[in-house]
Structures are given as C-alpha cells and as structure tokens.
C-alpha cells in the first residue's frame, strides 16, 4: 500500500511539473455526487459533499451526469420553497476529500479565485416577477478541526443576476463567474481564515417563485495563483486521505 501511495504522489507531482500553469487547487465538476462516507457535517449527515441543507426549506437538488441532459453534467437546485425566502446550496471540500478538517485551502494569494458556471430559470407561468429573481451570492467558510463547528466566513454578495446592473443571461445560457477571493465586499463574519477554507455556499433569493424555478451549477474551480502547484486530483487525494 505504501508503494501505491508513493506512486500516486509521484504521478501527481509529475503532472504538476508538466502543467504548472494550471495552478488548480480544487476542481469539482458537480456532475456527480461525492460521498466518501464521512458523517461529521451536521448539515449533510449522510456525507454528501454537494448538498441542500434542511434550512433551505423544501428545496431539492438533482445532479445530472454528463450526457443526460447536456454533454456536460451539472447540479440543479430546485426552488420548491414558498416565495419570499432564501435558498442555499453547499459544497463541502472536506466531504469531497479535497481538504482535511482543520486544514482547508490556503487562498491567501492575491490572485486566488473561485470560478464556476451558473444559470437561472424563471418559470414564466408561475413567476411573473418583472425584475428577475434568484441572484446568486457566494460565501466562503472556515470550519474547525471537527469539520462541523463554524468559525467564520467571507461574503461576496451578488455575483450573478439576470436583472440590471448585472444583466446576465437566463437559462439556457451558462454564465462563467470569477470571484476574486481577496475582494470580499462585506465584512468577514466570525473569525474567517483565508488560509483555511473548507466550505462554499451559493445562495440567493426567489421572491416570487411558484415552485418551478431552478438554478444550475457546474465546473467549480478554485485557483490559488497562476504558478502554484495543483493537487493530485479528487480521486488521488481521497485515496491518500483514507489511507492516512
């Protein structure tokens, strides 16, 4: 087993040598669920890394694999809750095997970014809000070494919206969003540690939903800096973590 782990590590480092410009620290395509059997996140007791928490009302998620609806798969957040509420969608990097509780991603570099693709569908028959609805906000989190105790967050307010001044296109067009980690627009909450980021929240409003609206997400990529080393990849890192 030690030889196998050494091979995986050397393979990963070889890949980094060939492609150092990638600088990708974490990549979650969101085209399939990730569940490694960890149960320490009380928001996702079953261990799903991509999840809708219970405080998002009756909202649900559907994860479509590659080729099911489109060539590239994605996660759909179904906005089922009554109008006038907030919706929440999470990705837990610890549960995904990308980070270890208490040792999250170090995003302190000035060039660190969080990127993803998103789009919003407003059902024309059940939601006639003329101003558009469901803008997407982003929030990064720091959690304690137990993987469950909240320590702090940094918020980035609206990063996608179909209404002005953003005027992003609605479904079916995808919009690529790039968030500069250093440019949090609001005050950090709690004790946020930019060198220990382990959870990401997408959230927003759906003030006039009739239960048929949805928001889609795919291609979550976190990059610390252009010339930094990439991780081994989801499968390799998960293997290393399980064998520690």
Tab-separated table of C-alpha atoms in Angstrom:
chain	number	residue	atom	x	y	z
A	1	UNK	CA	0.000	0.000	0.000
A	2	UNK	CA	2.877	2.401	0.766
A	3	UNK	CA	4.217	1.792	-2.730
A	4	UNK	CA	0.808	2.554	-4.200
A	5	UNK	CA	0.565	5.822	-2.285
A	6	UNK	CA	4.085	6.775	-3.318
A	7	UNK	CA	3.215	6.058	-6.944
A	8	UNK	CA	0.097	8.227	-6.740
A	9	UNK	CA	2.071	11.064	-5.148
A	10	UNK	CA	4.871	10.862	-7.714
A	11	UNK	CA	2.362	10.684	-10.549
A	12	UNK	CA	0.667	13.803	-9.241
A	13	UNK	CA	3.940	15.682	-8.909
A	14	UNK	CA	4.946	14.648	-12.420
A	15	UNK	CA	1.703	16.057	-13.727
A	16	UNK	CA	2.360	19.302	-11.883
A	17	UNK	CA	5.772	19.589	-13.434
A	18	UNK	CA	4.316	19.274	-16.909
A	19	UNK	CA	1.433	21.698	-16.286
A	20	UNK	CA	2.483	24.145	-13.529
A	21	UNK	CA	0.497	27.000	-15.056
A	22	UNK	CA	-2.789	25.326	-14.233
A	23	UNK	CA	-2.485	26.200	-10.557
A	24	UNK	CA	-5.758	24.465	-9.763
A	25	UNK	CA	-6.175	23.844	-6.051
A	26	UNK	CA	-9.616	22.219	-6.246
A	27	UNK	CA	-11.943	21.176	-9.042
A	28	UNK	CA	-15.490	19.896	-8.539
A	29	UNK	CA	-17.321	19.395	-11.865
A	30	UNK	CA	-20.638	18.995	-9.967
A	31	UNK	CA	-21.739	16.368	-12.492
A	32	UNK	CA	-21.901	13.614	-9.863
A	33	UNK	CA	-22.307	13.326	-6.128
A	34	UNK	CA	-19.222	12.814	-3.961
A	35	UNK	CA	-19.682	10.740	-0.814
A	36	UNK	CA	-16.683	9.218	0.944
A	37	UNK	CA	-18.634	8.117	4.000
A	38	UNK	CA	-17.761	10.977	6.358
A	39	UNK	CA	-20.550	11.957	8.738
A	40	UNK	CA	-19.220	14.909	10.730
A	41	UNK	CA	-21.089	17.702	8.886
A	42	UNK	CA	-24.450	18.103	10.634
A	43	UNK	CA	-25.790	19.982	7.606
A	44	UNK	CA	-25.128	16.881	5.495
A	45	UNK	CA	-25.316	13.948	7.924
A	46	UNK	CA	-25.314	11.420	5.099
A	47	UNK	CA	-21.904	12.607	3.917
A	48	UNK	CA	-22.846	14.156	0.559
A	49	UNK	CA	-20.298	16.812	-0.412
A	50	UNK	CA	-22.803	18.624	-2.659
A	51	UNK	CA	-25.957	19.284	-0.686
A	52	UNK	CA	-29.016	21.385	0.085
A	53	UNK	CA	-29.341	21.911	3.861
A	54	UNK	CA	-32.594	21.474	5.737
A	55	UNK	CA	-32.822	25.229	6.361
A	56	UNK	CA	-33.282	25.736	2.617
A	57	UNK	CA	-36.928	24.794	3.132
A	58	UNK	CA	-38.377	22.228	0.738
A	59	UNK	CA	-35.770	22.878	-1.945
A	60	UNK	CA	-34.132	19.854	-3.536
A	61	UNK	CA	-31.196	19.150	-5.808
A	62	UNK	CA	-30.828	16.993	-8.897
A	63	UNK	CA	-27.388	16.038	-10.182
A	64	UNK	CA	-27.240	15.237	-13.887
A	65	UNK	CA	-24.302	13.273	-15.236
A	66	UNK	CA	-22.521	14.003	-18.486
A	67	UNK	CA	-24.740	13.362	-21.484
A	68	UNK	CA	-28.018	13.087	-19.568
A	69	UNK	CA	-29.493	16.498	-20.435
A	70	UNK	CA	-26.428	18.150	-21.940
A	71	UNK	CA	-22.941	16.995	-22.941
A	72	UNK	CA	-21.580	18.263	-19.622
A	73	UNK	CA	-23.321	17.370	-16.387
A	74	UNK	CA	-24.332	19.788	-13.625
A	75	UNK	CA	-26.143	20.223	-10.314
A	76	UNK	CA	-29.640	21.707	-10.335
A	77	UNK	CA	-31.030	23.443	-7.257
A	78	UNK	CA	-34.815	23.138	-7.465
A	79	UNK	CA	-36.500	26.163	-5.880
A	80	UNK	CA	-39.518	24.481	-4.284
A	81	UNK	CA	-39.905	26.643	-1.175
A	82	UNK	CA	-42.630	29.264	-0.896
A	83	UNK	CA	-41.904	32.749	-2.311
A	84	UNK	CA	-40.080	35.345	-0.273
A	85	UNK	CA	-37.377	33.055	1.051
A	86	UNK	CA	-33.677	32.436	0.628
A	87	UNK	CA	-32.201	29.318	-0.931
A	88	UNK	CA	-28.853	27.676	-0.068
A	89	UNK	CA	-26.562	25.277	-1.935
A	90	UNK	CA	-23.293	23.979	-0.453
A	91	UNK	CA	-20.103	22.234	-1.486
A	92	UNK	CA	-18.096	20.814	1.435
A	93	UNK	CA	-14.476	20.357	0.380
A	94	UNK	CA	-13.752	18.154	3.400
A	95	UNK	CA	-16.528	15.733	2.481
A	96	UNK	CA	-15.256	15.771	-1.105
A	97	UNK	CA	-11.825	14.605	0.050
A	98	UNK	CA	-10.149	17.755	-1.235
A	99	UNK	CA	-9.304	19.114	2.211
A	100	UNK	CA	-8.951	17.655	5.699
A	101	UNK	CA	-10.962	19.131	8.611
A	102	UNK	CA	-8.938	21.901	10.204
A	103	UNK	CA	-6.614	22.201	7.203
A	104	UNK	CA	-8.602	23.827	4.423
A	105	UNK	CA	-7.443	25.518	1.241
A	106	UNK	CA	-4.933	28.349	1.511
A	107	UNK	CA	-6.372	31.154	-0.623
A	108	UNK	CA	-4.245	33.969	0.784
A	109	UNK	CA	-2.515	34.721	-2.511
A	110	UNK	CA	-3.697	37.980	-4.076
A	111	UNK	CA	-4.593	36.181	-7.301
A	112	UNK	CA	-6.727	33.429	-5.767
A	113	UNK	CA	-10.090	32.919	-7.464
A	114	UNK	CA	-13.252	30.858	-7.215
A	115	UNK	CA	-14.827	30.128	-10.593
A	116	UNK	CA	-17.982	28.332	-11.647
A	117	UNK	CA	-20.706	28.297	-14.290
A	118	UNK	CA	-24.298	29.087	-13.402
A	119	UNK	CA	-27.693	29.957	-14.869
A	120	UNK	CA	-31.200	30.673	-13.605
A	121	UNK	CA	-34.575	29.559	-14.927
A	122	UNK	CA	-37.640	31.628	-14.045
A	123	UNK	CA	-40.827	29.805	-14.969
A	124	UNK	CA	-42.897	32.312	-16.993
A	125	UNK	CA	-46.240	30.861	-15.913
A	126	UNK	CA	-45.713	30.702	-12.154
A	127	UNK	CA	-43.212	33.517	-11.569
A	128	UNK	CA	-44.070	36.804	-13.261
A	129	UNK	CA	-41.630	38.978	-11.312
A	130	UNK	CA	-40.642	41.601	-13.938
A	131	UNK	CA	-37.328	42.352	-12.205
A	132	UNK	CA	-35.946	38.859	-12.488
A	133	UNK	CA	-35.275	36.695	-9.497
A	134	UNK	CA	-32.802	34.438	-7.676
A	135	UNK	CA	-29.488	36.280	-7.914
A	136	UNK	CA	-26.540	34.126	-6.867
A	137	UNK	CA	-24.403	35.137	-3.877
A	138	UNK	CA	-21.179	33.379	-2.820
A	139	UNK	CA	-19.755	32.802	0.655
A	140	UNK	CA	-16.553	31.030	1.756
A	141	UNK	CA	-16.264	29.342	5.151
A	142	UNK	CA	-13.703	28.363	7.740
A	143	UNK	CA	-14.616	25.406	9.951
A	144	UNK	CA	-12.867	23.903	12.967
A	145	UNK	CA	-10.868	20.674	13.076
A	146	UNK	CA	-14.047	18.663	13.701
A	147	UNK	CA	-15.326	19.670	10.262
A	148	UNK	CA	-18.592	20.889	11.753
A	149	UNK	CA	-18.006	23.857	14.074
A	150	UNK	CA	-18.389	27.198	12.290
A	151	UNK	CA	-15.518	29.641	12.797
A	152	UNK	CA	-16.031	32.368	10.205
A	153	UNK	CA	-16.930	33.362	6.663
A	154	UNK	CA	-16.285	35.862	3.894
A	155	UNK	CA	-19.161	37.054	1.734
A	156	UNK	CA	-19.125	38.223	-1.881
A	157	UNK	CA	-22.705	39.425	-2.293
A	158	UNK	CA	-24.291	39.068	-5.763
A	159	UNK	CA	-22.050	37.548	-8.421
A	160	UNK	CA	-24.770	36.595	-10.931
A	161	UNK	CA	-28.208	38.052	-11.633
A	162	UNK	CA	-30.480	38.420	-14.634
A	163	UNK	CA	-31.620	41.909	-13.622
A	164	UNK	CA	-29.589	45.143	-14.061
A	165	UNK	CA	-26.876	46.113	-13.450
A	166	UNK	CA	-25.587	42.545	-13.858
A	167	UNK	CA	-27.923	41.616	-16.727
A	168	UNK	CA	-26.595	38.083	-17.028
A	169	UNK	CA	-28.478	35.863	-19.462
A	170	UNK	CA	-31.040	33.431	-18.014
A	171	UNK	CA	-31.444	29.730	-18.775
A	172	UNK	CA	-30.432	28.024	-21.043
A	173	UNK	CA	-27.285	30.171	-21.386
A	174	UNK	CA	-24.456	29.484	-18.959
A	175	UNK	CA	-22.560	32.384	-17.373
A	176	UNK	CA	-18.987	31.883	-16.204
A	177	UNK	CA	-18.411	33.617	-12.865
A	178	UNK	CA	-14.978	34.505	-11.477
A	179	UNK	CA	-14.763	35.660	-7.870
A	180	UNK	CA	-11.569	37.238	-6.534
A	181	UNK	CA	-11.030	35.778	-3.073
A	182	UNK	CA	-9.306	38.941	-1.859
A	183	UNK	CA	-12.229	41.132	-2.895
A	184	UNK	CA	-14.891	40.219	-0.358
A	185	UNK	CA	-17.439	43.033	-0.477
A	186	UNK	CA	-18.797	42.612	3.030
A	187	UNK	CA	-17.174	42.371	6.409
A	188	UNK	CA	-15.940	38.932	7.325
A	189	UNK	CA	-18.116	37.140	9.835
A	190	UNK	CA	-16.775	35.322	12.874
A	191	UNK	CA	-13.074	34.503	12.591
A	192	UNK	CA	-12.563	33.828	8.895
A	193	UNK	CA	-9.188	32.333	7.971
A	194	UNK	CA	-8.355	32.698	4.283
A	195	UNK	CA	-5.678	30.015	4.742
A	196	UNK	CA	-8.284	27.501	5.924
A	197	UNK	CA	-11.255	27.449	3.533
A	198	UNK	CA	-13.247	24.221	3.505
A	199	UNK	CA	-16.822	25.034	2.526
A	200	UNK	CA	-18.536	27.105	-0.159
A	201	UNK	CA	-22.106	28.342	-0.192
A	202	UNK	CA	-24.101	29.534	-3.167
A	203	UNK	CA	-27.280	31.260	-2.090
A	204	UNK	CA	-29.883	33.750	-3.201
A	205	UNK	CA	-33.486	34.850	-3.258
A	206	UNK	CA	-36.550	33.711	-5.129
A	207	UNK	CA	-39.139	36.225	-4.026
A	208	UNK	CA	-41.888	35.254	-6.464
A	209	UNK	CA	-41.251	31.566	-7.061
A	210	UNK	CA	-44.128	29.283	-7.876
A	211	UNK	CA	-42.080	26.180	-7.188
A	212	UNK	CA	-40.826	25.584	-10.727
A	213	UNK	CA	-37.760	27.849	-10.858
A	214	UNK	CA	-34.238	26.456	-10.587
A	215	UNK	CA	-30.560	27.436	-10.516
A	216	UNK	CA	-27.856	25.295	-12.155
A	217	UNK	CA	-24.164	24.991	-11.235
A	218	UNK	CA	-21.148	23.257	-12.748
A	219	UNK	CA	-17.357	23.447	-13.055
A	220	UNK	CA	-16.434	24.750	-9.610
A	221	UNK	CA	-12.704	25.530	-9.789
A	222	UNK	CA	-10.585	27.139	-7.067
A	223	UNK	CA	-7.202	28.530	-8.112
A	224	UNK	CA	-4.685	29.879	-5.587
A	225	UNK	CA	-2.328	31.570	-8.062
A	226	UNK	CA	-1.250	31.063	-11.699
A	227	UNK	CA	2.074	29.367	-10.940
A	228	UNK	CA	1.167	27.327	-7.872
A	229	UNK	CA	1.157	23.558	-7.609
A	230	UNK	CA	-2.041	21.659	-8.332
A	231	UNK	CA	-3.347	18.941	-6.081
A	232	UNK	CA	-3.244	15.309	-7.111
A	233	UNK	CA	-6.874	15.381	-8.151
A	234	UNK	CA	-10.044	14.343	-6.365
A	235	UNK	CA	-9.568	10.580	-6.627
A	236	UNK	CA	-5.879	10.550	-5.711
A	237	UNK	CA	-6.254	12.884	-2.766
A	238	UNK	CA	-9.249	10.973	-1.464
A	239	UNK	CA	-7.176	7.782	-1.621
A	240	UNK	CA	-4.287	9.374	0.254
A	241	UNK	CA	-6.617	10.754	2.878
A	242	UNK	CA	-8.386	7.455	3.516
A	243	UNK	CA	-5.067	5.611	3.934
A	244	UNK	CA	-3.519	8.007	6.464
